[in-house]
Coordinates of C-alpha atoms (C1' of nucleotides) in Angstrom, one line a residue:
Chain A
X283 CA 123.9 -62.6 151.6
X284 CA 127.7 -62.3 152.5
X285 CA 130.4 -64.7 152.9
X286 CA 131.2 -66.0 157.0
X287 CA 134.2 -68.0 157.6
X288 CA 135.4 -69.4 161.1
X289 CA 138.4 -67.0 162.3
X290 CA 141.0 -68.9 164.0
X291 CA 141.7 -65.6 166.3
X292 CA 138.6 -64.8 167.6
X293 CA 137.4 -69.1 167.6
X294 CA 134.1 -67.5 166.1
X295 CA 132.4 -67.4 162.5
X296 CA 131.8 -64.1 161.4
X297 CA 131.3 -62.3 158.4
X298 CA 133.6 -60.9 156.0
X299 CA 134.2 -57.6 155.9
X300 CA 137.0 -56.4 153.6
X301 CA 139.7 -53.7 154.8
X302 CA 139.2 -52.2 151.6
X303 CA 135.9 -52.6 149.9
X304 CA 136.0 -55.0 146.9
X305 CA 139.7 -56.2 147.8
X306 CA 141.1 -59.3 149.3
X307 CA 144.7 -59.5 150.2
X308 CA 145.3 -63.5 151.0
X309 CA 148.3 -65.3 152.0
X310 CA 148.2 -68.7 152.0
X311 CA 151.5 -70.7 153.6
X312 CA 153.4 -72.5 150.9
X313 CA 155.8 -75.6 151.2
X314 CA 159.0 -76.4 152.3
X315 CA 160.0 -77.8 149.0
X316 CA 162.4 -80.8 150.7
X317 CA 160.5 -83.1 149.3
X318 CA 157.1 -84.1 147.2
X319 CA 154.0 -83.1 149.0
X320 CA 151.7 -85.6 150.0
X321 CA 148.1 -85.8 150.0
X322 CA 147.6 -84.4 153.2
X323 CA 149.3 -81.3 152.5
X324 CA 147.5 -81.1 149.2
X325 CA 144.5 -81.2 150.7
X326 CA 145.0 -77.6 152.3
X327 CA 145.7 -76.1 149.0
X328 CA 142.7 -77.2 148.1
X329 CA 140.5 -75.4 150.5
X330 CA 142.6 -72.5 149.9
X331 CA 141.3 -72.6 146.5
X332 CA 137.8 -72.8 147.2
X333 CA 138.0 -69.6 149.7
X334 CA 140.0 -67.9 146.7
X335 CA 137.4 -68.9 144.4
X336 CA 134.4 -68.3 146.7
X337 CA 136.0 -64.8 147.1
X338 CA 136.3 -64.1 143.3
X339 CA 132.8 -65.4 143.2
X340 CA 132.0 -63.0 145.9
X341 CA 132.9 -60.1 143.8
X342 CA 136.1 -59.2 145.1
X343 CA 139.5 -59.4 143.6
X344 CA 142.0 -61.1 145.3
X345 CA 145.9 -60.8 145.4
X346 CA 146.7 -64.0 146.2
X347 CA 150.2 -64.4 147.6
X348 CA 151.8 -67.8 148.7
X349 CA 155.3 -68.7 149.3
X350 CA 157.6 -71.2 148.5
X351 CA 160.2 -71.6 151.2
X352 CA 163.3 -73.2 150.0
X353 CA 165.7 -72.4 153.8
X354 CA 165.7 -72.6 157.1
X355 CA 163.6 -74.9 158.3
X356 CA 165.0 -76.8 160.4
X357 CA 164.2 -80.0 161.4
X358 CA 163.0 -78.8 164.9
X359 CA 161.4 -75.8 166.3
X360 CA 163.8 -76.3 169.0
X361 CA 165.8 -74.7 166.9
X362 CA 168.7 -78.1 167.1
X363 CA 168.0 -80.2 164.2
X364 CA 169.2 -79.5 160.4
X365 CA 168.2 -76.8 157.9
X366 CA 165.4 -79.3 156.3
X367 CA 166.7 -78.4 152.6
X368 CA 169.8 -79.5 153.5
X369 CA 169.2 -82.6 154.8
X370 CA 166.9 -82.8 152.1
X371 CA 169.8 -82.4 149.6
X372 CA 172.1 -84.6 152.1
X373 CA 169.2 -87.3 151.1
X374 CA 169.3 -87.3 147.6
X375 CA 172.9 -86.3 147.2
X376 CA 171.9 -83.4 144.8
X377 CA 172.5 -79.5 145.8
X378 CA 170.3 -77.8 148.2
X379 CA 168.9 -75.1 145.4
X380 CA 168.4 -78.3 142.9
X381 CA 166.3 -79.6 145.6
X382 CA 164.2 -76.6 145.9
X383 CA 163.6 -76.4 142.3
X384 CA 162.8 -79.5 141.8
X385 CA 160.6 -79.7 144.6
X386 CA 158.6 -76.6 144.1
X387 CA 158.1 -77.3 140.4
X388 CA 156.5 -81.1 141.5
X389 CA 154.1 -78.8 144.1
X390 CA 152.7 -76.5 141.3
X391 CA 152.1 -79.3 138.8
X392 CA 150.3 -80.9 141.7
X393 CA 148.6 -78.1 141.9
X394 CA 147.4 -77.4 138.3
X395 CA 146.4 -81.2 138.0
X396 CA 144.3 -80.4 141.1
X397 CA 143.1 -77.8 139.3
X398 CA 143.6 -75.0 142.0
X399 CA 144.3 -71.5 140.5
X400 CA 148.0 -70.1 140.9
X401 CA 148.4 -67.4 143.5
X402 CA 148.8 -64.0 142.2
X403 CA 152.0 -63.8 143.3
X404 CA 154.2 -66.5 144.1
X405 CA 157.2 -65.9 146.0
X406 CA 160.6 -67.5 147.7
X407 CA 162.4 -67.1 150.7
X408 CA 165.5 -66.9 148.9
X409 CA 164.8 -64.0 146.6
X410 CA 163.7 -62.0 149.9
X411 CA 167.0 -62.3 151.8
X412 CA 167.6 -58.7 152.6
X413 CA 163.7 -57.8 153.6
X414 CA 164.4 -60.5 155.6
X415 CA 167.5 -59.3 157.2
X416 CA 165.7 -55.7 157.8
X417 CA 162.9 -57.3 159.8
X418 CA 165.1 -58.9 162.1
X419 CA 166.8 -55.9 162.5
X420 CA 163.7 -53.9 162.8
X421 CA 163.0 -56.4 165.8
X422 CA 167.2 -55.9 167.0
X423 CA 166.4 -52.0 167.4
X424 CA 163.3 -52.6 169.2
X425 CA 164.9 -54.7 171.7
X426 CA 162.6 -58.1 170.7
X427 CA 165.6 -60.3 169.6
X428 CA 169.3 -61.4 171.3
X429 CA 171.8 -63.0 170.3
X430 CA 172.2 -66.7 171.5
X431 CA 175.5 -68.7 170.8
X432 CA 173.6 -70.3 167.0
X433 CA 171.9 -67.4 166.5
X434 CA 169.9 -64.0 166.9
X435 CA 166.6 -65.1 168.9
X436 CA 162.7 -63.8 169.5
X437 CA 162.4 -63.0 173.0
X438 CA 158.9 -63.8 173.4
X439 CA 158.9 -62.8 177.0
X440 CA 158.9 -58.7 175.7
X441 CA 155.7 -59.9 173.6
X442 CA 152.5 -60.2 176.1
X443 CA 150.4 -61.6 173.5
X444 CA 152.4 -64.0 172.7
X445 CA 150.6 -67.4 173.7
X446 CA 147.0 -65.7 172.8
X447 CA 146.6 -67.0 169.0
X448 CA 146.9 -70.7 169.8
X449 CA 145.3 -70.2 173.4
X450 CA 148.6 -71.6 174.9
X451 CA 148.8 -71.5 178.9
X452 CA 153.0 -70.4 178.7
X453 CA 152.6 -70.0 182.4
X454 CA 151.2 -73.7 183.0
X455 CA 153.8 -74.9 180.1
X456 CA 156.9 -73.1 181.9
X457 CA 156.4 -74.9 185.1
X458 CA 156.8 -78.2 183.9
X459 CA 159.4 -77.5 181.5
X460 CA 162.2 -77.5 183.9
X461 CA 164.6 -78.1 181.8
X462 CA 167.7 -75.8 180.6
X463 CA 167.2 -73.6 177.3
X464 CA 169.9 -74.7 175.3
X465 CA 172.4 -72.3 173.6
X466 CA 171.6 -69.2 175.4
X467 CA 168.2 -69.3 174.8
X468 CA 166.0 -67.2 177.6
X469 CA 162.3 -68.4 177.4
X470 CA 161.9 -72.0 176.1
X471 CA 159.2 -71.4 173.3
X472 CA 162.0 -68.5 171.7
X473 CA 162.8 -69.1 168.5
X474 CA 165.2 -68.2 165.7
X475 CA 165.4 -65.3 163.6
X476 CA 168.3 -65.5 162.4
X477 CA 170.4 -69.1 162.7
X478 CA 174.5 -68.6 161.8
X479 CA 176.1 -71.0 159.9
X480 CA 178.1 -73.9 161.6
X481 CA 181.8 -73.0 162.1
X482 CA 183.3 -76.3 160.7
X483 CA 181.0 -76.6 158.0
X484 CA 179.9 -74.6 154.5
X485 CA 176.7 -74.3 153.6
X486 CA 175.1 -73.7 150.3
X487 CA 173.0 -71.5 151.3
X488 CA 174.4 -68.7 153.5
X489 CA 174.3 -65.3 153.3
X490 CA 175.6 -61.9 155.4
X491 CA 174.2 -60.5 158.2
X492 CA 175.1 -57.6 160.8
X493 CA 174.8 -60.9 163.2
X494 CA 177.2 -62.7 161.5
X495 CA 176.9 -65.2 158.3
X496 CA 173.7 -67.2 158.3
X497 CA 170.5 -67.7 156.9
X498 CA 167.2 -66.9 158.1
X499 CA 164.7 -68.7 160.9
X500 CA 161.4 -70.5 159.4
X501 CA 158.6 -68.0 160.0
X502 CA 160.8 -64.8 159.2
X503 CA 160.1 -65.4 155.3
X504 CA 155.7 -65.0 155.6
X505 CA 156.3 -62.3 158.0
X506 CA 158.6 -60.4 155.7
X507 CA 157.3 -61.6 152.8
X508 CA 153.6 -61.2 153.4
X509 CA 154.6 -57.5 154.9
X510 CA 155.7 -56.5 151.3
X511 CA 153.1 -57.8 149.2
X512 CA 150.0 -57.4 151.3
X513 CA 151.2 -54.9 153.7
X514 CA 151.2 -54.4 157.9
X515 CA 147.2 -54.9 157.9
X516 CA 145.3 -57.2 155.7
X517 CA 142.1 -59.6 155.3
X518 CA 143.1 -63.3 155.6
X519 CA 146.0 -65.3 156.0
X520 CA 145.7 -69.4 156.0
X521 CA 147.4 -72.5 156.9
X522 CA 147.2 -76.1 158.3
X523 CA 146.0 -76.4 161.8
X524 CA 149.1 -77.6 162.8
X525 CA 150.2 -74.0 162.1
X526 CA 148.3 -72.5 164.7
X527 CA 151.1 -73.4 167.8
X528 CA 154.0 -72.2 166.4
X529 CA 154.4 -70.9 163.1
X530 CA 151.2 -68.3 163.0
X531 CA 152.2 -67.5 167.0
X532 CA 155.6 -66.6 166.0
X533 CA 154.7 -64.5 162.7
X534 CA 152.3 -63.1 164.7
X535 CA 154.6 -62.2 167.2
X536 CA 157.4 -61.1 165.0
X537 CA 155.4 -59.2 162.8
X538 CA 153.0 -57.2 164.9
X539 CA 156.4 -56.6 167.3
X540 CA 158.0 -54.9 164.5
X541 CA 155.5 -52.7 163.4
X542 CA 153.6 -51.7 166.8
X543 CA 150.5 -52.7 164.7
X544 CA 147.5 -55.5 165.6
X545 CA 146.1 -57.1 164.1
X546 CA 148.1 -57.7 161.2
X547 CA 145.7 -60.0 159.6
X548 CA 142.0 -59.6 159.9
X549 CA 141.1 -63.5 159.8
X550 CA 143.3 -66.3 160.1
X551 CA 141.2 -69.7 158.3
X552 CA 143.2 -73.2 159.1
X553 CA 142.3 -76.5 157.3
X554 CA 142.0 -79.5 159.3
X555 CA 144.3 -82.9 158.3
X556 CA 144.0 -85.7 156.3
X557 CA 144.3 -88.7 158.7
X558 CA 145.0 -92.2 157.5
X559 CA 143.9 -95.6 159.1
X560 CA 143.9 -94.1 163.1
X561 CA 146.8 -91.0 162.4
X562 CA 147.5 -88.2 160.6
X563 CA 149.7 -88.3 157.7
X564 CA 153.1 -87.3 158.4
X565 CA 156.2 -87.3 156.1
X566 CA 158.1 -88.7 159.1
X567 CA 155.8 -91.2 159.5
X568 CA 155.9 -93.2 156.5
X569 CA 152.3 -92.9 155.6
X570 CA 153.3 -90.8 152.8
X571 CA 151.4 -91.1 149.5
X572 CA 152.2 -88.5 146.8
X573 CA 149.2 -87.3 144.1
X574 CA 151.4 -89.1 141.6
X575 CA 151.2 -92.4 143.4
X576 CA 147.4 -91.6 143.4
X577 CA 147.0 -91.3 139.9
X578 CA 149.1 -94.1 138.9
X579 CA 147.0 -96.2 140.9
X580 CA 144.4 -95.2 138.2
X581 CA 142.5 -92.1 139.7
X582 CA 142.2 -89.0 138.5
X583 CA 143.5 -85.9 140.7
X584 CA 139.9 -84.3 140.5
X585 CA 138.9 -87.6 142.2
X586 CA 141.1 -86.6 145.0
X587 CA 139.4 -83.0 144.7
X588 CA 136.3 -84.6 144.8
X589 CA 136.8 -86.3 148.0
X590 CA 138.1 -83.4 149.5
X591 CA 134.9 -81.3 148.7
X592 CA 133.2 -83.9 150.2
X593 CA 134.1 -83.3 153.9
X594 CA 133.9 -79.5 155.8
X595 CA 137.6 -78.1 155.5
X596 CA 137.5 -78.0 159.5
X597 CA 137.1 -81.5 160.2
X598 CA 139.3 -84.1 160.0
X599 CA 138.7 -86.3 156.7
X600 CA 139.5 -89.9 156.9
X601 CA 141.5 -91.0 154.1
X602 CA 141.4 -94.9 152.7
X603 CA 141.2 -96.2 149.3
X604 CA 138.0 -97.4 149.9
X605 CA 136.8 -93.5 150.4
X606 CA 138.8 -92.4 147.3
X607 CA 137.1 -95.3 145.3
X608 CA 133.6 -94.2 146.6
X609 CA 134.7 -90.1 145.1
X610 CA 135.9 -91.5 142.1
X611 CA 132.5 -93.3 141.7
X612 CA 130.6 -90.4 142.5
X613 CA 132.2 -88.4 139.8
X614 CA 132.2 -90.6 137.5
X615 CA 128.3 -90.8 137.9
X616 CA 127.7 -86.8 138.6
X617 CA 129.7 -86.8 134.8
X618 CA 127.6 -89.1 133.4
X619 CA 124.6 -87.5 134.2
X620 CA 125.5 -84.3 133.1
X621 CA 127.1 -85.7 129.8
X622 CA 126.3 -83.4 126.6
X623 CA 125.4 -80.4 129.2
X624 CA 129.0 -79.2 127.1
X625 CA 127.1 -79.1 124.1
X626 CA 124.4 -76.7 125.0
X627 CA 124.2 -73.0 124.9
X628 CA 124.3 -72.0 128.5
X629 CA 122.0 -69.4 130.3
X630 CA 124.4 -66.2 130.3
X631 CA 125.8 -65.9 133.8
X632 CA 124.3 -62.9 135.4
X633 CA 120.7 -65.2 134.4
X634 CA 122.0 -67.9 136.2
X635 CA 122.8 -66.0 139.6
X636 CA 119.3 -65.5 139.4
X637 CA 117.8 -68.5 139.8
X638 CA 116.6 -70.3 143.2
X639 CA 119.0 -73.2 142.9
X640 CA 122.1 -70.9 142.1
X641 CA 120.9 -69.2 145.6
X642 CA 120.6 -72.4 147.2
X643 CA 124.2 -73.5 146.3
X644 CA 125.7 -70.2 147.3
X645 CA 124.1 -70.3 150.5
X646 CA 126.0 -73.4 151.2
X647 CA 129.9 -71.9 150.1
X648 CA 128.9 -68.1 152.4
X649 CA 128.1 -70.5 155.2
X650 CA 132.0 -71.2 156.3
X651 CA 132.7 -72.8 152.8
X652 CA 130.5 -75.6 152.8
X653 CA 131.2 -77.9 150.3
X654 CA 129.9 -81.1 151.3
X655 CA 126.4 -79.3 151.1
X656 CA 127.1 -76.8 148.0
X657 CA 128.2 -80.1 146.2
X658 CA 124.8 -81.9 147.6
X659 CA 123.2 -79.3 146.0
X660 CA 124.8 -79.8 142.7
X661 CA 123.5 -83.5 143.0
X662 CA 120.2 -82.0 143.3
X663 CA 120.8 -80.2 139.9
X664 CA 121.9 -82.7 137.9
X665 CA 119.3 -85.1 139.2
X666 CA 116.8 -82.3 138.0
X667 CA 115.0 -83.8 134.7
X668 CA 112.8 -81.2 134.1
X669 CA 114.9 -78.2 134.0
X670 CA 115.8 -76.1 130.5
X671 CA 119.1 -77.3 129.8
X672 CA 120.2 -74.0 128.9
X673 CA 119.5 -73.1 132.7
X674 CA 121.3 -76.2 134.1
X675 CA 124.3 -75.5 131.9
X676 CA 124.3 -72.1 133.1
X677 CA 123.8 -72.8 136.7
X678 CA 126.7 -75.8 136.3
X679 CA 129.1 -73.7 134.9
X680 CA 128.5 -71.4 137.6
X681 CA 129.0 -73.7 140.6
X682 CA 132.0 -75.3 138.5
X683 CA 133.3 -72.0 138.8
X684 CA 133.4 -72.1 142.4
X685 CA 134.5 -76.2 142.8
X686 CA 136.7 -76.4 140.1
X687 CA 136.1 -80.3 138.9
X688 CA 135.5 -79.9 135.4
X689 CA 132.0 -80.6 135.5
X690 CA 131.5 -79.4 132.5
X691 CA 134.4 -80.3 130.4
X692 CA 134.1 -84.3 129.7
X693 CA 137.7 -86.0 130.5
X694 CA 138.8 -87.1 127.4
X695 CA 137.8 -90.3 126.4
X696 CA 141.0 -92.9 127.2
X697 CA 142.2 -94.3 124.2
X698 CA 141.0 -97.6 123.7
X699 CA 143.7 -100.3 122.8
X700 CA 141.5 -102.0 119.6
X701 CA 140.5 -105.1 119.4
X702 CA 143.1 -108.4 119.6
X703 CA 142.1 -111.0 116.2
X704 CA 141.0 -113.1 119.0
X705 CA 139.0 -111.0 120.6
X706 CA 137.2 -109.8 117.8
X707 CA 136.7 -113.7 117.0
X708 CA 135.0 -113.7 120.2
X709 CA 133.5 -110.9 119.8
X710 CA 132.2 -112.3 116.3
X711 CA 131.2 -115.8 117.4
X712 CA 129.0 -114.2 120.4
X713 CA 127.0 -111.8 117.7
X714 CA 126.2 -115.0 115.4
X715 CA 125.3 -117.2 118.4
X716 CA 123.5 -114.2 119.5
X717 CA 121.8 -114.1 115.9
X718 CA 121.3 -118.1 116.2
X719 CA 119.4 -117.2 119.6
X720 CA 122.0 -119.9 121.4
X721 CA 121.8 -117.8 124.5
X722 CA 123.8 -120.2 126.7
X723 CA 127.0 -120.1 123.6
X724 CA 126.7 -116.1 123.7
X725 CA 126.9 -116.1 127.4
X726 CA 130.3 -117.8 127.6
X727 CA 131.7 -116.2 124.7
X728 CA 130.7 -112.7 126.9
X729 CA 132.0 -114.0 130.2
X730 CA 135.4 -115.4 128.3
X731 CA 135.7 -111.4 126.8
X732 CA 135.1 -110.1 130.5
X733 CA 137.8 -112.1 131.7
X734 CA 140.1 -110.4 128.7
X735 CA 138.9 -107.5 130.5
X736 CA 136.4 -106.3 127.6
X737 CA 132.7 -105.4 128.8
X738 CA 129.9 -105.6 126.4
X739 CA 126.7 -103.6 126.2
X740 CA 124.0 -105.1 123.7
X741 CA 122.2 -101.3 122.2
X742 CA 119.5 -101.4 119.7
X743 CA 122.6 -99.9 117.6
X744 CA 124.3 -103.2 118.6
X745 CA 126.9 -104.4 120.6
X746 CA 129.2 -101.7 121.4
X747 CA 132.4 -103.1 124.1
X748 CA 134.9 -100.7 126.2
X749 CA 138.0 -102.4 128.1
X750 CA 137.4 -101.9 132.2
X751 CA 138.5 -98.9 133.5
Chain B
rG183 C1' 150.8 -86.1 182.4
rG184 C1' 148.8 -81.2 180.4
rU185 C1' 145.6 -78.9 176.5
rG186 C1' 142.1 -79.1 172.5
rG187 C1' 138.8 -82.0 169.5
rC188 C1' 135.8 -86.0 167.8
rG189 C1' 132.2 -90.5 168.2
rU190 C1' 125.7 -89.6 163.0
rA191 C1' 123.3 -95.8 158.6
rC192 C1' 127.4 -101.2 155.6
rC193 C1' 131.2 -97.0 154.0
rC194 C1' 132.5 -91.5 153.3
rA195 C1' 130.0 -87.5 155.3
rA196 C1' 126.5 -82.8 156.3
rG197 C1' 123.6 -81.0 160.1
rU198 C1' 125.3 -78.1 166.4
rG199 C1' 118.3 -76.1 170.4
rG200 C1' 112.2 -76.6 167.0
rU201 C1' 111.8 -76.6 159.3
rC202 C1' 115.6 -83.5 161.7
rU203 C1' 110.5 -89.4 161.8
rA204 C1' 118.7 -86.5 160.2
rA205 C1' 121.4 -83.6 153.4
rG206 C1' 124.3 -85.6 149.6
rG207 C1' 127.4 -89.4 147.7
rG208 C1' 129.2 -94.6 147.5
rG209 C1' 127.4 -99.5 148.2
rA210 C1' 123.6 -103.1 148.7
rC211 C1' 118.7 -104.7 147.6
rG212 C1' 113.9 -104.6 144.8
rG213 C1' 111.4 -102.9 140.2
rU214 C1' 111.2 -101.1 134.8
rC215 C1' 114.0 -102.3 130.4
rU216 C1' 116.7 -106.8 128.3
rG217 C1' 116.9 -113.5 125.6
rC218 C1' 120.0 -112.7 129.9
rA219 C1' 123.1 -108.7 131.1
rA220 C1' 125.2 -103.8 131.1
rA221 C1' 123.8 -98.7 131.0
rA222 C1' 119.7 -95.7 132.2
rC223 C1' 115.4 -94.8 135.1
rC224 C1' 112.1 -95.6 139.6
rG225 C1' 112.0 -97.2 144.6
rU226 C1' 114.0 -99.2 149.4
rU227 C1' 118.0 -98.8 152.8
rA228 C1' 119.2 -94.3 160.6
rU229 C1' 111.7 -92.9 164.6
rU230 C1' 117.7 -92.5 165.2
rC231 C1' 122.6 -89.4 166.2
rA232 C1' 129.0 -93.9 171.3
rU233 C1' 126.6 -95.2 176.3
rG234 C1' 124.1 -93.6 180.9
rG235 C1' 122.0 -89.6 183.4
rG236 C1' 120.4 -84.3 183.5
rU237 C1' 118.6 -79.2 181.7
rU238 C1' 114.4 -77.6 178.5
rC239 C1' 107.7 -77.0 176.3
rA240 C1' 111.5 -78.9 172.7
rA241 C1' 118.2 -82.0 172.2
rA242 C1' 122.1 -85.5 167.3
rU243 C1' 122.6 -80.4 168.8
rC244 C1' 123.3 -77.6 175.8
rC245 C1' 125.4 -79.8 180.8
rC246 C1' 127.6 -84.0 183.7
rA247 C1' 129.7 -88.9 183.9
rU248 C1' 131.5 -93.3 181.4
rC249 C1' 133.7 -95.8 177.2
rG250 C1' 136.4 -95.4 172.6
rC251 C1' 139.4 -92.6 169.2
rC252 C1' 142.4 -88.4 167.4
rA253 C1' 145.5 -84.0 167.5
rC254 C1' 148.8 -80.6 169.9
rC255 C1' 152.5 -80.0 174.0
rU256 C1' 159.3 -82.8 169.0
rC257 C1' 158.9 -82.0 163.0
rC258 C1' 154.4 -81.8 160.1
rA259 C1' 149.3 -79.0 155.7

RNA sequence: GGUGGCGUACCCAAGUGGUCUAAGGGGACGGUCUGCAAAACCGUUAUUCAUGGGUUCAAAUCCCAUCGCCACCUCCA
């Protein structure tokens, strides 16, 4: 058995094979911290997490790296547009690096409440300023980058390869862009390394360079940053889809330009959208829903999880309400049935990886991480009356392990609001019509309490009532 | 306009040449239980995979055409 994932370079599954056996060095493309991530973004961290924990699983330790990136992106890979932390500070009328702390702190408590494990390492564009600065310059000496009038440039003409990654026809594309390169710029899909600050305006963020007084392009901070932690040569490096086009093509350009090296990353894994309604979501285009709007609409993050593990990582997932009601169901039942599993000595772990269902499940995560059918499989489990609970706690725990929804660690119980004196009256007066056998009085009195919102469940213990969920 | 992708039951969704008369979940319906319910349990719910052709001993899976939808070529996970 070994693990096969889809590898966006070669557009083939194959299977893992580490540069260095037992080792994993990941990078997995943080946020823009602008503004809350939505959903859709989240949803990406989220397979992240399952390869990092299907990798763990595997055997293999993992340095995990992801940034945060809290400058220069601008607002278009034209290169025109605004810095997006700027305009994300010109927004809210706070400073640029209270933005990005604010932001960055929302995405990892987003993160924990999805329950997806912290990088090893995080890190931020801003505290890599000068490994930033020595790439471009790295890129200067080796005659891949100019000097345009707003900045210092990638000349993507010196780099063959360029348009290979995303499969891009630059030929066909140049013929019918006809139109002039703004700026200085010599090919139309360069892009910025380096971006100097406007003359008649100060920025917050600005720093030095031998260019002149700037800040860095998006892209330069995962080449330079993913070059120090994980080195010129490691396993696999993720993304959205949307990354494949232009900000993988350009690290990849940039990076393997400055150090003469390919590939720099083994296999490159890219998680398909969220789309809402007929579209995908978009922070520009308004369908923008935030995990915290989720849960105060009354659902639980590991709902969205849920959801999420219910669709293949490479296909688009159609979000609706009506979906995220159907996962919150789901889990609520898969809980239910495995209620009191919490309680029960469970097989020890190296017992459980024995076992034919263990096998079965495992199958389905080396296969391309495939949830939908690993998570089938834990249906299959928990529907399983016959097994020794010891095993099924130990086989549970296991898979947990691998999707991360708690399966095995019962929500808390909500706190319920006790009962009004009315409602207990009720709640009385149905018990002694119940005693008198006046079915039709009992009846009411129930469906008077539901309408108060207070359910009722007749046990041979008696009548136990919860408020609706 | 160019490029890539998708279309599976009421809903979400797996499966990409034979084990598919198509996984799993949600929902609905029927049954057991119950005074009746709820919960639980049992069962039913696509001979069919957008449509029409074709290739093959064999197709949801490959090819062609048609229709519908989506993404990228502006920013985006």
């Amino acid at each position: 058995m070994s693990l096969k994932f889809f590898n966006t370079r070669t557009r083939e599954t194959e299977p893992f094979e580490p540069i260095e056996p037992g080792k994993v060095g990941l990078y997995t493309c943080g946020p823009t911290v602008y503004h809350f991530a939505h959903i859709g973004n989240l949803r990406t961290y989220l397979f992240e997490d399952l390869l990092r924990r299907a990798l763990s699983m595997a055997g293999y330790k993992v340095k995990h790296v992801m940034n945060i990136t809290d400058v220069g992106h601008l607002t278009s890979d034209a290169d025109e547009g605004e810095d997006k932390m700027e305009a994300g500070a010109a927004r809210e009328g706070r400073d640029v690096w209270e933005i990005a702390g604010f932001y960055a702190k929302a995405f990892q408590e987003d993160l924990k409440a999805l329950r997806v494990m912290p990088p090893t390492l995080w890190c931020k564009a801003t505290d890599h300023i000068p490994e930033q600065v020595e790439l471009v310059r790295t890129l200067w000496d080796k005659g891949f980058a100019y000097a345009a009038e707003d900045g210092v440039y990638y000349d993507v003409s010196r780099f063959p390869r360029y348009g290979d990654f995303a499969r891009k026809d630059l030929q066909g594309q140049e013929a019918g862009a006809r139109v002039a390169l703004p700026g200085g710029k010599r090919n139309r899909e360069d892009f910025a390394l380096w971006k100097f600050s406007p003359r008649d305006k100060r920025r917050l963020m600005e720093w030095d360079s031998p260019w002149g007084r700037g800040f860095p392009g998006w892209h330069l901070e995962c080449s330079a940053m993913s070059l120090k932690y994980l080195g010129d040569h490691f396993d696999i490096h993720c993304g959205g889809v949307d990354h494949i086009p232009v900000h993988h093509t350009n690290e990849i350009a940039q990076t393997e330009a400055a150090t003469g090296r390919s590939p720099w990353v083994n296999v490159w894994m890219h998680g398909e959208f969220l789309v809402v309604d007929k579209g995908k979501m978009s922070k520009s285009s308004g369908e923008f829903l935030t995990l915290s709007a989720v849960v105060e609409k009354g659902y639980s993050p590991l709902d969205y999880r849920y959801l999420c593990l219910g669709a293949h990582y490479r296909a688009p997932l159609a979000f609706r309400f009506e979906s995220l009601d159907q996962a919150r169901a789901g889990r609520r039942n898969l809980m239910e049935k495995l209620k009191g599993l919490d309680q029960v000595r469970a097989l020890p772990v190296a017992e459980a990886k024995k076992l034919p269902s263990w096998t079965r499940f495992w199958e389905c995560v080396e296969d391309d991480l495939n949830a939908p059918r690993a998570l089938a499989q834990v249906w299959e489990l928990a529907k399983d009356r016959d097994m020794d609970p010891a095993q099924k706690a130990g086989l549970l725990k296991l898979m947990d392990h691998c999707l991360g929804l708690d399966l095995l660690l019962p929500e808390p119980e909500k706190e319920q609001a006790p009962l009004s004196p009315a409602e207990q009256d009720l709640l009385d007066g149905r018990a002694a019509a119940k005693a008198a056998r006046d079915f039709a009085r009992a009846d009411a009195l129930r469906r008077e309490l539901e309408s108060r919102g207070i359910l009722l469940k007749d046990t041979p213990q008696g009548t136990q009532w919860s408020r609706k969920r």
